Amino acid sequence: EELRESLHQDKIDSQNRIQRLAEELSEEVSALAPADAVTKKLLHAFKICGSCKHFERFGEEHDGGYLMCLDGLLNRGRIRGAFSFGVENHDLWSLHIYKALGAPVKQFDCTVDRTAMDCPACRFFKVCL
């Protein structure tokens, strides 16, 4: 029972650290951007408003990899699609999303001519967004 309580507290502590890091990042962006900057306004629109019990990393081991919250998303077919912006010459994220969630992925990048990964349900668009 003590171990279970300890693990539960560790999870809560991790969630609190993630929340603090997100707030610090938001403050750093605010300090760097002019008050009327479009990017600053966009980033302030995104707020962490909950907690996550199941994080998983998708994509490359370093650049191109993202830690994502999968709470409620692990039922294949529940997610109907995903978007990948800036696939460059690597986009393991798209393949991981397709394999884990069964969701087709739309990939966008105007700097390359084709997708970098062989992904059965991925569709590449040579477009900058």
Short mmCIF file of N, CA and C in Angstrom, two decimals:
data_model
loop_
_atom_site.label_atom_id
_atom_site.label_comp_id
_atom_site.label_asym_id
_atom_site.label_seq_id
_atom_site.Cartn_x
_atom_site.Cartn_y
_atom_site.Cartn_z
N GLU A 1 0.83 -1.19 0.00
CA GLU A 1 0.00 0.00 0.00
C GLU A 1 0.88 1.26 0.00
N GLU A 2 1.95 1.23 0.79
CA GLU A 2 2.86 2.38 0.83
C GLU A 2 3.48 2.64 -0.54
N LEU A 3 3.86 1.57 -1.23
CA LEU A 3 4.45 1.71 -2.55
C LEU A 3 3.45 2.33 -3.52
N ARG A 4 2.21 1.89 -3.47
CA ARG A 4 1.17 2.43 -4.35
C ARG A 4 0.98 3.92 -4.07
N GLU A 5 0.93 4.30 -2.81
CA GLU A 5 0.77 5.71 -2.45
C GLU A 5 1.97 6.53 -2.90
N SER A 6 3.15 5.96 -2.75
CA SER A 6 4.37 6.64 -3.19
C SER A 6 4.38 6.86 -4.69
N LEU A 7 3.98 5.84 -5.45
CA LEU A 7 3.92 5.96 -6.91
C LEU A 7 2.87 6.98 -7.33
N HIS A 8 1.75 6.99 -6.64
CA HIS A 8 0.71 7.96 -6.94
C HIS A 8 1.21 9.38 -6.68
N GLN A 9 1.92 9.56 -5.59
CA GLN A 9 2.47 10.88 -5.27
C GLN A 9 3.52 11.29 -6.28
N ASP A 10 4.35 10.34 -6.73
CA ASP A 10 5.35 10.63 -7.77
C ASP A 10 4.68 11.10 -9.05
N LYS A 11 3.57 10.47 -9.41
CA LYS A 11 2.84 10.86 -10.62
C LYS A 11 2.29 12.29 -10.47
N ILE A 12 1.73 12.59 -9.32
CA ILE A 12 1.21 13.94 -9.08
C ILE A 12 2.34 14.96 -9.13
N ASP A 13 3.48 14.62 -8.52
CA ASP A 13 4.63 15.52 -8.55
C ASP A 13 5.11 15.76 -9.98
N SER A 14 5.12 14.72 -10.80
CA SER A 14 5.53 14.86 -12.20
C SER A 14 4.58 15.76 -12.96
N GLN A 15 3.30 15.59 -12.74
CA GLN A 15 2.30 16.43 -13.41
C GLN A 15 2.47 17.89 -12.99
N ASN A 16 2.74 18.12 -11.72
CA ASN A 16 2.97 19.48 -11.24
C ASN A 16 4.22 20.09 -11.85
N ARG A 17 5.28 19.28 -12.01
CA ARG A 17 6.51 19.78 -12.64
C ARG A 17 6.25 20.15 -14.10
N ILE A 18 5.49 19.32 -14.81
CA ILE A 18 5.17 19.62 -16.20
C ILE A 18 4.38 20.93 -16.28
N GLN A 19 3.42 21.11 -15.39
CA GLN A 19 2.64 22.34 -15.37
C GLN A 19 3.53 23.56 -15.12
N ARG A 20 4.45 23.44 -14.16
CA ARG A 20 5.38 24.56 -13.87
C ARG A 20 6.27 24.85 -15.07
N LEU A 21 6.78 23.80 -15.74
CA LEU A 21 7.62 24.00 -16.91
C LEU A 21 6.86 24.69 -18.04
N ALA A 22 5.61 24.31 -18.23
CA ALA A 22 4.78 24.95 -19.26
C ALA A 22 4.58 26.43 -18.94
N GLU A 23 4.35 26.73 -17.68
CA GLU A 23 4.17 28.13 -17.27
C GLU A 23 5.46 28.92 -17.45
N GLU A 24 6.60 28.31 -17.11
CA GLU A 24 7.89 28.98 -17.30
C GLU A 24 8.17 29.24 -18.77
N LEU A 25 7.86 28.26 -19.62
CA LEU A 25 8.06 28.44 -21.05
C LEU A 25 7.19 29.58 -21.57
N SER A 26 5.96 29.63 -21.13
CA SER A 26 5.06 30.70 -21.54
C SER A 26 5.61 32.06 -21.12
N GLU A 27 6.15 32.14 -19.92
CA GLU A 27 6.74 33.39 -19.43
C GLU A 27 7.96 33.79 -20.25
N GLU A 28 8.80 32.79 -20.62
CA GLU A 28 9.98 33.08 -21.42
C GLU A 28 9.60 33.58 -22.81
N VAL A 29 8.60 32.96 -23.41
CA VAL A 29 8.13 33.42 -24.72
C VAL A 29 7.60 34.84 -24.60
N SER A 30 6.86 35.11 -23.55
CA SER A 30 6.32 36.45 -23.34
C SER A 30 7.42 37.49 -23.22
N ALA A 31 8.48 37.13 -22.55
CA ALA A 31 9.59 38.07 -22.37
C ALA A 31 10.32 38.36 -23.68
N LEU A 32 10.35 37.40 -24.58
CA LEU A 32 11.08 37.55 -25.84
C LEU A 32 10.28 38.23 -26.94
N ALA A 33 8.97 38.10 -26.91
CA ALA A 33 8.14 38.59 -28.00
C ALA A 33 7.53 39.94 -27.68
N PRO A 34 7.38 40.80 -28.69
CA PRO A 34 6.68 42.07 -28.48
C PRO A 34 5.24 41.80 -28.04
N ALA A 35 4.65 42.72 -27.32
CA ALA A 35 3.32 42.54 -26.76
C ALA A 35 2.26 42.23 -27.81
N ASP A 36 2.42 42.74 -29.03
CA ASP A 36 1.40 42.53 -30.06
C ASP A 36 1.77 41.42 -31.04
N ALA A 37 2.78 40.62 -30.72
CA ALA A 37 3.24 39.57 -31.63
C ALA A 37 2.17 38.49 -31.81
N VAL A 38 1.94 38.09 -33.05
CA VAL A 38 0.94 37.07 -33.37
C VAL A 38 1.32 35.74 -32.72
N THR A 39 2.60 35.35 -32.80
CA THR A 39 3.04 34.09 -32.21
C THR A 39 2.79 34.07 -30.71
N LYS A 40 3.07 35.19 -30.07
CA LYS A 40 2.86 35.27 -28.63
C LYS A 40 1.38 35.07 -28.30
N LYS A 41 0.51 35.70 -29.05
CA LYS A 41 -0.92 35.54 -28.82
C LYS A 41 -1.36 34.10 -29.05
N LEU A 42 -0.82 33.48 -30.09
CA LEU A 42 -1.16 32.09 -30.38
C LEU A 42 -0.72 31.17 -29.24
N LEU A 43 0.52 31.31 -28.78
CA LEU A 43 1.03 30.45 -27.72
C LEU A 43 0.27 30.64 -26.41
N HIS A 44 -0.18 31.86 -26.15
CA HIS A 44 -0.95 32.09 -24.93
C HIS A 44 -2.34 31.47 -25.00
N ALA A 45 -2.80 31.15 -26.20
CA ALA A 45 -4.11 30.51 -26.35
C ALA A 45 -4.08 29.05 -25.90
N PHE A 46 -2.88 28.44 -25.88
CA PHE A 46 -2.74 27.04 -25.47
C PHE A 46 -2.40 26.97 -24.00
N LYS A 47 -3.27 26.37 -23.23
CA LYS A 47 -3.05 26.23 -21.80
C LYS A 47 -3.23 24.77 -21.41
N ILE A 48 -2.40 24.30 -20.51
CA ILE A 48 -2.59 22.97 -19.96
C ILE A 48 -3.75 23.06 -18.97
N CYS A 49 -4.80 22.32 -19.24
CA CYS A 49 -5.99 22.46 -18.41
C CYS A 49 -6.39 21.13 -17.75
N GLY A 50 -5.48 20.22 -17.68
CA GLY A 50 -5.80 18.94 -17.07
C GLY A 50 -4.53 18.21 -16.70
N SER A 51 -4.68 16.96 -16.43
CA SER A 51 -3.52 16.15 -16.10
C SER A 51 -3.48 14.96 -17.05
N CYS A 52 -2.37 14.28 -17.06
CA CYS A 52 -2.19 13.14 -17.95
C CYS A 52 -1.70 11.95 -17.14
N LYS A 53 -2.28 10.80 -17.40
CA LYS A 53 -1.87 9.59 -16.70
C LYS A 53 -0.98 8.70 -17.55
N HIS A 54 -1.04 8.89 -18.89
CA HIS A 54 -0.28 8.01 -19.78
C HIS A 54 0.44 8.84 -20.85
N PHE A 55 1.71 9.11 -20.59
CA PHE A 55 2.55 9.79 -21.58
C PHE A 55 3.29 8.74 -22.41
N GLU A 56 3.50 9.05 -23.67
CA GLU A 56 4.30 8.18 -24.54
C GLU A 56 5.03 9.07 -25.54
N ARG A 57 6.24 8.66 -25.86
CA ARG A 57 7.04 9.41 -26.83
C ARG A 57 6.82 8.85 -28.23
N PHE A 58 6.58 9.73 -29.18
CA PHE A 58 6.42 9.38 -30.58
C PHE A 58 7.47 10.10 -31.40
N GLY A 59 7.99 9.44 -32.41
CA GLY A 59 8.95 10.08 -33.30
C GLY A 59 10.38 9.69 -32.99
N GLU A 60 11.29 10.45 -33.61
CA GLU A 60 12.72 10.18 -33.46
C GLU A 60 13.15 10.30 -32.01
N GLU A 61 14.32 9.74 -31.74
CA GLU A 61 14.82 9.74 -30.36
C GLU A 61 15.15 11.14 -29.86
N HIS A 62 15.56 12.02 -30.76
CA HIS A 62 15.93 13.38 -30.35
C HIS A 62 15.03 14.37 -31.08
N ASP A 63 15.58 15.12 -32.02
CA ASP A 63 14.80 16.09 -32.78
C ASP A 63 13.72 15.37 -33.59
N GLY A 64 12.50 15.82 -33.50
CA GLY A 64 11.40 15.17 -34.21
C GLY A 64 10.61 14.22 -33.34
N GLY A 65 11.00 14.07 -32.08
CA GLY A 65 10.27 13.22 -31.15
C GLY A 65 9.49 14.08 -30.17
N TYR A 66 8.32 13.60 -29.81
CA TYR A 66 7.44 14.39 -28.95
C TYR A 66 6.80 13.51 -27.89
N LEU A 67 6.79 14.00 -26.66
CA LEU A 67 6.11 13.34 -25.56
C LEU A 67 4.65 13.76 -25.63
N MET A 68 3.75 12.79 -25.73
CA MET A 68 2.34 13.09 -25.92
C MET A 68 1.49 12.41 -24.86
N CYS A 69 0.40 13.04 -24.51
CA CYS A 69 -0.55 12.46 -23.58
C CYS A 69 -1.52 11.59 -24.36
N LEU A 70 -1.66 10.34 -23.96
CA LEU A 70 -2.53 9.40 -24.66
C LEU A 70 -3.78 9.02 -23.88
N ASP A 71 -4.07 9.73 -22.82
CA ASP A 71 -5.27 9.41 -22.04
C ASP A 71 -6.49 9.37 -22.96
N GLY A 72 -7.16 8.23 -22.97
CA GLY A 72 -8.37 8.08 -23.75
C GLY A 72 -8.17 7.93 -25.24
N LEU A 73 -6.94 7.85 -25.72
CA LEU A 73 -6.68 7.80 -27.15
C LEU A 73 -6.22 6.44 -27.65
N LEU A 74 -6.06 5.48 -26.78
CA LEU A 74 -5.46 4.22 -27.19
C LEU A 74 -6.41 3.26 -27.89
N ASN A 75 -7.66 3.60 -28.01
CA ASN A 75 -8.60 2.76 -28.75
C ASN A 75 -8.41 3.04 -30.23
N ARG A 76 -7.86 2.06 -30.95
CA ARG A 76 -7.63 2.25 -32.39
C ARG A 76 -8.93 2.63 -33.07
N GLY A 77 -8.84 3.62 -33.93
CA GLY A 77 -10.00 4.09 -34.66
C GLY A 77 -10.71 5.26 -34.02
N ARG A 78 -10.36 5.58 -32.78
CA ARG A 78 -11.01 6.71 -32.11
C ARG A 78 -10.53 8.03 -32.71
N ILE A 79 -9.24 8.12 -33.03
CA ILE A 79 -8.69 9.31 -33.67
C ILE A 79 -8.85 9.11 -35.18
N ARG A 80 -9.43 10.08 -35.83
CA ARG A 80 -9.75 9.93 -37.25
C ARG A 80 -8.65 10.48 -38.16
N GLY A 81 -7.68 11.20 -37.63
CA GLY A 81 -6.61 11.72 -38.45
C GLY A 81 -5.64 12.52 -37.62
N ALA A 82 -4.45 12.73 -38.19
CA ALA A 82 -3.41 13.52 -37.51
C ALA A 82 -2.69 14.35 -38.56
N PHE A 83 -2.04 15.41 -38.13
CA PHE A 83 -1.30 16.30 -39.02
C PHE A 83 0.15 16.38 -38.56
N SER A 84 1.06 16.34 -39.53
CA SER A 84 2.48 16.49 -39.25
C SER A 84 3.00 17.65 -40.09
N PHE A 85 3.49 18.68 -39.43
CA PHE A 85 3.96 19.89 -40.11
C PHE A 85 5.48 19.96 -40.07
N GLY A 86 6.10 20.03 -41.25
CA GLY A 86 7.56 20.14 -41.31
C GLY A 86 8.24 18.79 -41.18
N VAL A 87 7.98 17.88 -42.12
CA VAL A 87 8.50 16.52 -41.99
C VAL A 87 9.98 16.41 -42.33
N GLU A 88 10.52 17.38 -43.05
CA GLU A 88 11.93 17.39 -43.45
C GLU A 88 12.33 16.04 -44.04
N ASN A 89 13.50 15.56 -43.67
CA ASN A 89 13.99 14.27 -44.16
C ASN A 89 13.80 13.16 -43.14
N HIS A 90 12.96 13.41 -42.15
CA HIS A 90 12.64 12.40 -41.14
C HIS A 90 11.25 12.70 -40.61
N ASP A 91 10.49 11.69 -40.39
CA ASP A 91 9.16 11.88 -39.80
C ASP A 91 8.66 10.56 -39.23
N LEU A 92 9.42 10.03 -38.31
CA LEU A 92 9.03 8.79 -37.65
C LEU A 92 7.76 8.99 -36.83
N TRP A 93 7.50 10.25 -36.44
CA TRP A 93 6.30 10.57 -35.68
C TRP A 93 5.05 10.10 -36.42
N SER A 94 4.97 10.38 -37.72
CA SER A 94 3.79 9.99 -38.51
C SER A 94 3.59 8.47 -38.50
N LEU A 95 4.67 7.74 -38.68
CA LEU A 95 4.58 6.29 -38.69
C LEU A 95 4.16 5.75 -37.32
N HIS A 96 4.73 6.31 -36.26
CA HIS A 96 4.36 5.88 -34.91
C HIS A 96 2.88 6.15 -34.63
N ILE A 97 2.39 7.32 -35.02
CA ILE A 97 0.99 7.66 -34.80
C ILE A 97 0.09 6.69 -35.56
N TYR A 98 0.44 6.43 -36.81
CA TYR A 98 -0.36 5.50 -37.61
C TYR A 98 -0.39 4.11 -36.95
N LYS A 99 0.76 3.61 -36.55
CA LYS A 99 0.82 2.27 -35.96
C LYS A 99 0.10 2.20 -34.61
N ALA A 100 0.24 3.22 -33.78
CA ALA A 100 -0.34 3.19 -32.44
C ALA A 100 -1.84 3.45 -32.44
N LEU A 101 -2.29 4.37 -33.29
CA LEU A 101 -3.68 4.81 -33.23
C LEU A 101 -4.51 4.40 -34.44
N GLY A 102 -3.85 3.89 -35.48
CA GLY A 102 -4.57 3.52 -36.69
C GLY A 102 -5.11 4.71 -37.43
N ALA A 103 -4.54 5.87 -37.20
CA ALA A 103 -5.03 7.11 -37.80
C ALA A 103 -4.21 7.49 -39.03
N PRO A 104 -4.87 7.89 -40.10
CA PRO A 104 -4.13 8.40 -41.25
C PRO A 104 -3.48 9.74 -40.89
N VAL A 105 -2.34 10.02 -41.52
CA VAL A 105 -1.60 11.24 -41.21
C VAL A 105 -1.41 12.06 -42.48
N LYS A 106 -1.75 13.33 -42.39
CA LYS A 106 -1.47 14.28 -43.47
C LYS A 106 -0.17 14.98 -43.12
N GLN A 107 0.80 14.92 -44.05
CA GLN A 107 2.13 15.49 -43.82
C GLN A 107 2.32 16.72 -44.71
N PHE A 108 2.86 17.79 -44.13
CA PHE A 108 3.04 19.04 -44.86
C PHE A 108 4.48 19.53 -44.74
N ASP A 109 5.11 19.84 -45.88
CA ASP A 109 6.43 20.45 -45.87
C ASP A 109 6.75 20.93 -47.29
N CYS A 110 7.06 22.21 -47.44
CA CYS A 110 7.38 22.74 -48.77
C CYS A 110 8.88 22.69 -49.05
N THR A 111 9.67 22.23 -48.10
CA THR A 111 11.14 22.23 -48.28
C THR A 111 11.66 20.91 -48.82
N VAL A 112 10.82 19.90 -48.91
CA VAL A 112 11.22 18.60 -49.46
C VAL A 112 10.20 18.16 -50.50
N ASP A 113 10.58 17.22 -51.34
CA ASP A 113 9.70 16.78 -52.43
C ASP A 113 8.81 15.60 -52.09
N ARG A 114 9.16 14.87 -51.02
CA ARG A 114 8.36 13.70 -50.67
C ARG A 114 8.55 13.37 -49.19
N THR A 115 7.70 12.48 -48.74
CA THR A 115 7.80 12.04 -47.35
C THR A 115 9.09 11.25 -47.13
N ALA A 116 9.58 11.27 -45.93
CA ALA A 116 10.83 10.58 -45.60
C ALA A 116 10.58 9.13 -45.17
N MET A 117 9.37 8.82 -44.75
CA MET A 117 9.06 7.49 -44.22
C MET A 117 8.04 6.78 -45.11
N ASP A 118 8.14 5.48 -45.17
CA ASP A 118 7.15 4.67 -45.87
C ASP A 118 6.02 4.38 -44.87
N CYS A 119 4.95 5.12 -45.00
CA CYS A 119 3.83 5.00 -44.07
C CYS A 119 2.57 4.73 -44.89
N PRO A 120 1.93 3.58 -44.70
CA PRO A 120 0.80 3.17 -45.54
C PRO A 120 -0.39 4.13 -45.53
N ALA A 121 -0.61 4.84 -44.44
CA ALA A 121 -1.78 5.72 -44.37
C ALA A 121 -1.38 7.18 -44.23
N CYS A 122 -0.20 7.52 -44.76
CA CYS A 122 0.26 8.90 -44.71
C CYS A 122 0.16 9.50 -46.11
N ARG A 123 -0.25 10.75 -46.16
CA ARG A 123 -0.34 11.46 -47.42
C ARG A 123 0.44 12.74 -47.31
N PHE A 124 1.41 12.90 -48.24
CA PHE A 124 2.32 14.04 -48.22
C PHE A 124 1.82 15.16 -49.13
N PHE A 125 1.94 16.40 -48.63
CA PHE A 125 1.60 17.59 -49.41
C PHE A 125 2.80 18.53 -49.40
N LYS A 126 3.29 18.90 -50.57
CA LYS A 126 4.41 19.84 -50.66
C LYS A 126 3.85 21.25 -50.53
N VAL A 127 3.55 21.61 -49.31
CA VAL A 127 2.89 22.89 -48.99
C VAL A 127 3.49 23.43 -47.71
N CYS A 128 3.70 24.75 -47.67
CA CYS A 128 4.11 25.40 -46.42
C CYS A 128 2.87 25.95 -45.74
N LEU A 129 2.77 25.70 -44.47
CA LEU A 129 1.64 26.22 -43.68
C LEU A 129 2.17 27.11 -42.58
#
